[in-house]
CSV table of C-alpha atoms in Angstrom, one decimal:
chain,number,residue,atom,x,y,z
H,1005,MET,CA,-19.7,6.1,17.1
H,1006,ALA,CA,-16.2,5.2,16.1
H,1007,THR,CA,-17.5,1.8,15.6
H,1008,ILE,CA,-20.2,2.8,13.1
H,1009,PHE,CA,-17.8,5.2,11.4
H,1010,GLN,CA,-15.5,2.6,10.6
H,1011,SER,CA,-18.1,0.3,9.4
H,1012,ILE,CA,-18.7,2.8,7.0
H,1013,ILE,CA,-15.7,3.0,5.7
H,1014,LEU,CA,-15.5,-0.5,5.5
H,1015,GLY,CA,-18.5,-0.8,3.4
H,1016,ILE,CA,-17.2,2.1,1.3
H,1017,ILE,CA,-14.1,0.2,0.5
H,1018,GLN,CA,-16.1,-3.0,-0.3
H,1019,GLY,CA,-18.5,-1.2,-2.6
H,1020,ALA,CA,-15.2,0.4,-4.2
H,1021,THR,CA,-13.2,-2.5,-4.5
H,1022,GLU,CA,-15.7,-5.3,-5.3
H,1023,PHE,CA,-16.3,-3.9,-9.0
H,1024,ILE,CA,-12.5,-3.9,-10.0
H,1025,PRO,CA,-10.0,-6.7,-10.4
H,1026,ILE,CA,-8.7,-6.5,-7.0
H,1027,SER,CA,-9.1,-8.2,-3.8
H,1028,SER,CA,-12.0,-6.6,-1.9
H,1029,SER,CA,-11.6,-9.4,1.1
H,1030,ALA,CA,-7.8,-8.7,1.1
H,1031,HIS,CA,-8.7,-4.9,1.7
H,1032,LEU,CA,-11.3,-5.5,4.5
H,1033,VAL,CA,-8.4,-7.4,6.2
H,1034,ILE,CA,-5.6,-4.8,5.2
H,1035,VAL,CA,-7.6,-1.4,6.5
H,1036,PRO,CA,-8.4,-3.0,10.0
H,1037,TRP,CA,-4.8,-4.1,10.4
H,1038,LEU,CA,-3.2,-0.8,9.3
H,1039,PHE,CA,-5.5,1.4,11.6
H,1040,GLY,CA,-5.4,-1.2,14.5
H,1041,TRP,CA,-9.1,-1.5,14.3
H,1042,SER,CA,-9.5,-4.6,16.7
H,1043,ASP,CA,-13.4,-4.7,17.2
H,1044,PRO,CA,-14.4,-8.5,16.5
H,1045,ALA,CA,-17.4,-7.0,15.2
H,1046,LEU,CA,-15.3,-5.2,12.0
H,1047,THR,CA,-12.8,-8.2,11.8
H,1048,SER,CA,-15.4,-11.0,12.0
H,1049,LEU,CA,-16.2,-13.2,9.1
H,1050,THR,CA,-19.6,-12.7,9.5
H,1051,PHE,CA,-19.5,-8.6,8.9
H,1052,ASP,CA,-16.9,-9.7,5.9
H,1053,VAL,CA,-19.7,-11.5,4.3
H,1054,ALA,CA,-22.6,-9.1,5.2
H,1055,LEU,CA,-20.7,-6.9,3.3
H,1056,HIS,CA,-20.4,-8.8,0.2
H,1057,LEU,CA,-24.1,-9.8,0.5
H,1058,GLY,CA,-24.4,-5.9,0.2
H,1059,THR,CA,-22.8,-5.9,-3.3
H,1060,LEU,CA,-24.3,-9.1,-4.4
H,1061,LEU,CA,-27.7,-7.6,-3.9
H,1062,ALA,CA,-26.5,-4.5,-6.2
H,1063,VAL,CA,-25.4,-6.8,-8.9
H,1064,LEU,CA,-28.6,-8.8,-8.9
H,1065,ILE,CA,-30.5,-6.0,-8.8
H,1066,TYR,CA,-28.8,-3.8,-11.7
H,1067,PHE,CA,-28.6,-7.0,-13.7
H,1068,ALA,CA,-31.8,-8.5,-12.8
H,1069,ARG,CA,-33.0,-8.6,-16.3
H,1070,ASP,CA,-30.1,-10.6,-17.5
H,1071,TRP,CA,-30.3,-13.0,-14.6
H,1072,LEU,CA,-34.0,-13.6,-15.3
H,1073,ARG,CA,-33.7,-14.0,-19.0
H,1074,LEU,CA,-30.8,-16.7,-18.0
H,1075,ILE,CA,-32.8,-18.6,-15.7
H,1076,ALA,CA,-35.9,-18.7,-17.9
H,1077,ALA,CA,-33.2,-20.2,-20.5
H,1078,PHE,CA,-32.1,-22.5,-17.8
H,1079,PHE,CA,-35.3,-24.0,-17.1
H,1080,ARG,CA,-36.2,-24.0,-20.7
H,1081,SER,CA,-33.1,-26.0,-21.5
H,1082,ILE,CA,-34.0,-28.7,-18.3
H,1083,PHE,CA,-38.0,-28.7,-19.8
H,1084,GLN,CA,-36.9,-29.2,-23.3
H,1085,TRP,CA,-34.1,-31.5,-22.3
H,1086,ARG,CA,-31.9,-29.5,-24.4
H,1087,ILE,CA,-29.6,-26.5,-24.9
H,1088,GLY,CA,-28.6,-26.4,-28.7
H,1089,ALA,CA,-27.0,-23.3,-30.1
H,1090,ASP,CA,-29.2,-20.7,-28.1
H,1091,PRO,CA,-26.4,-18.7,-26.7
H,1092,GLU,CA,-28.5,-17.8,-23.4
H,1093,ARG,CA,-28.9,-21.8,-22.6
H,1094,ARG,CA,-25.3,-22.0,-23.3
H,1095,LEU,CA,-24.7,-19.1,-21.1
H,1096,ALA,CA,-26.8,-20.1,-18.5
H,1097,TRP,CA,-25.2,-23.6,-18.0
H,1098,PHE,CA,-21.5,-22.0,-18.4
H,1099,VAL,CA,-22.5,-19.9,-15.3
H,1100,VAL,CA,-23.7,-23.2,-13.5
H,1101,LEU,CA,-20.6,-25.1,-14.4
H,1102,GLY,CA,-18.2,-22.2,-13.7
H,1103,THR,CA,-19.1,-21.8,-10.6
H,1104,ILE,CA,-18.9,-25.6,-9.4
H,1105,PRO,CA,-15.0,-25.3,-8.7
H,1106,GLY,CA,-15.3,-22.3,-6.6
H,1107,GLY,CA,-18.2,-23.7,-4.5
H,1108,ILE,CA,-15.7,-26.9,-3.9
H,1109,ALA,CA,-12.7,-24.7,-3.1
H,1110,GLY,CA,-14.8,-22.9,-0.7
H,1111,VAL,CA,-16.6,-26.1,1.1
H,1112,LEU,CA,-12.7,-27.5,1.3
H,1113,PHE,CA,-10.5,-24.4,2.3
H,1114,GLU,CA,-12.1,-21.1,3.2
H,1115,SER,CA,-13.0,-21.6,6.7
H,1116,LYS,CA,-9.4,-22.9,7.2
H,1117,LEU,CA,-7.9,-20.0,5.3
H,1118,ASP,CA,-10.6,-17.3,7.1
H,1119,ALA,CA,-9.2,-18.5,10.4
H,1120,LEU,CA,-5.7,-17.3,9.4
H,1121,PHE,CA,-7.7,-13.7,9.2
H,1122,HIS,CA,-10.7,-13.6,11.3
H,1123,THR,CA,-10.0,-15.4,14.7
H,1124,PRO,CA,-11.9,-13.3,17.3
H,1125,GLY,CA,-9.4,-11.8,19.8
H,1126,VAL,CA,-6.3,-12.9,17.6
H,1127,PRO,CA,-3.9,-10.5,15.8
H,1128,ILE,CA,-2.9,-11.3,12.5
H,1129,PRO,CA,0.6,-12.4,12.3
H,1130,LEU,CA,2.7,-10.2,10.4
H,1131,VAL,CA,3.8,-13.1,8.2
H,1132,ASN,CA,0.0,-13.8,7.0
H,1133,MET,CA,-0.4,-10.0,6.2
H,1134,LEU,CA,2.8,-10.4,3.9
H,1135,VAL,CA,1.7,-13.9,2.1
H,1136,MET,CA,-1.2,-12.1,1.3
H,1137,ALA,CA,0.5,-8.9,-0.2
H,1138,GLY,CA,2.8,-11.4,-2.0
H,1139,ILE,CA,-0.4,-13.1,-3.3
H,1140,ILE,CA,-2.1,-9.7,-4.3
H,1141,ALA,CA,1.3,-8.4,-6.5
H,1142,LEU,CA,1.4,-11.8,-8.0
H,1143,PHE,CA,-1.7,-11.9,-9.6
H,1144,GLY,CA,-1.3,-8.1,-10.1
H,1145,VAL,CA,1.6,-8.9,-12.4
H,1146,LEU,CA,-0.4,-11.6,-14.0
H,1147,LEU,CA,-3.3,-9.6,-15.1
H,1148,TRP,CA,-0.7,-7.1,-16.1
H,1149,LEU,CA,1.1,-9.9,-18.6
H,1150,ALA,CA,-2.2,-11.3,-19.7
H,1151,ASP,CA,-3.1,-7.9,-20.8
H,1152,LYS,CA,0.3,-7.1,-22.7
H,1153,LEU,CA,-0.2,-10.1,-24.4
H,1154,ALA,CA,-4.0,-10.5,-24.8
H,1155,ALA,CA,-5.1,-11.2,-28.5
H,1156,HIS,CA,-8.6,-10.5,-28.0
H,1157,GLU,CA,-9.8,-12.7,-31.1
H,1158,ARG,CA,-12.5,-15.1,-29.6
H,1159,SER,CA,-16.3,-13.9,-28.8
H,1160,LEU,CA,-18.5,-15.1,-25.9
H,1161,GLU,CA,-20.3,-17.3,-28.3
H,1162,SER,CA,-17.0,-19.1,-28.9
H,1163,LEU,CA,-16.6,-20.3,-25.3
H,1164,THR,CA,-16.1,-23.8,-24.5
H,1165,TRP,CA,-17.3,-26.5,-22.0
H,1166,LYS,CA,-13.1,-26.5,-21.4
H,1167,ASP,CA,-12.8,-22.9,-21.4
H,1168,THR,CA,-15.6,-22.6,-18.7
H,1169,LEU,CA,-14.1,-25.0,-16.3
H,1170,LEU,CA,-10.8,-23.0,-16.3
H,1171,ILE,CA,-12.4,-19.7,-15.8
H,1172,GLY,CA,-14.3,-21.8,-12.9
H,1173,LEU,CA,-10.8,-23.0,-11.6
H,1174,SER,CA,-9.3,-19.5,-11.7
H,1175,GLN,CA,-12.1,-18.1,-10.0
H,1176,ALA,CA,-11.9,-21.0,-7.0
H,1177,LEU,CA,-8.1,-19.5,-6.6
H,1178,ALA,CA,-10.0,-16.6,-5.1
H,1179,VAL,CA,-10.5,-18.7,-1.7
H,1180,PHE,CA,-6.9,-17.5,-1.0
H,1181,PRO,CA,-6.8,-14.2,0.8
H,1182,GLY,CA,-5.5,-11.7,-1.8
H,1183,VAL,CA,-6.7,-13.3,-5.0
H,1184,SER,CA,-9.5,-11.1,-6.9
H,1185,ARG,CA,-12.2,-13.1,-8.1
H,1186,SER,CA,-12.7,-10.7,-11.1
H,1187,GLY,CA,-9.2,-10.3,-11.2
H,1188,SER,CA,-8.4,-14.1,-11.9
H,1189,THR,CA,-11.3,-14.4,-14.4
H,1190,ILE,CA,-10.3,-11.8,-16.6
H,1191,THR,CA,-6.7,-13.0,-16.4
H,1192,THR,CA,-7.6,-16.6,-17.6
H,1193,GLY,CA,-10.4,-14.7,-20.2
H,1194,LEU,CA,-7.6,-12.9,-21.7
H,1195,ALA,CA,-5.1,-15.9,-21.7
H,1196,LEU,CA,-8.1,-17.7,-23.5
H,1197,ARG,CA,-7.8,-15.0,-26.3
H,1198,LEU,CA,-11.4,-13.5,-25.1
H,1199,LYS,CA,-12.5,-10.2,-26.4
H,1200,ARG,CA,-12.7,-7.5,-23.4
H,1201,GLU,CA,-16.8,-7.7,-23.7
H,1202,ALA,CA,-16.6,-11.4,-23.3
H,1203,GLU,CA,-14.2,-11.3,-20.3
H,1204,GLY,CA,-16.7,-9.1,-18.7
H,1205,GLN,CA,-19.5,-11.5,-19.2
H,1206,ALA,CA,-17.6,-14.7,-18.3
C-alpha cells in the first residue's frame, strides 16, 4: 500500500510540474530522496519514463488537432518538395529541426547522467543532489533575468532556422538533471525577443 501511495504522489508531482518551467525529472528525484523512499520501483529510470509518457499522452490528446495539422503540413511539404511561406509547414520543420539537438544529447549523455540518480540499490550521494540544486537555481535566475529584460517584439512567423537550432540546443540542456525543458525553451525564446504566445509554441 505504501508503494502505491508513493506512486500516486509522484504521479501528481509529475503532472503538476511538467507544464510549468521547472524540472519535473528533478522533482521525481528530490521527493523520494527527501522522504527516504528507497523502493527501486519508484526510483528507477523506467518508472520516471513511464510517468513522462503519461504526461506526453495527455499533451498529444489535448493538442491532437494541432499535431494532425502539423503532420499533414509536414508530409505535404515532402510530397510537393516545397515549404514556402506556409506557416504550418515552416513550424512542422522547425519542430523536427529543434528536436534533433535534444535527441543527440540524449543518446550521448542521458544514460551516464541518469546513472548518478537511478542506480538500483545505490543511495544518491549528497554532492549529486547539491549539484542538481545548483543547476535548478542557476536556470531559475536565468529565466528571471530573461523575463525582466525581454523585449517581446517578435512573432512566431519571424522564427528562423538559426533561432530554431538555438531553441533546440537549449532544450538539449534538459539532459542535465535540474534543467527544465520548458524553462530553457522559454528562457531562450525571451532572449530571442519572442512574444509570449510565440514562446509557448516554440
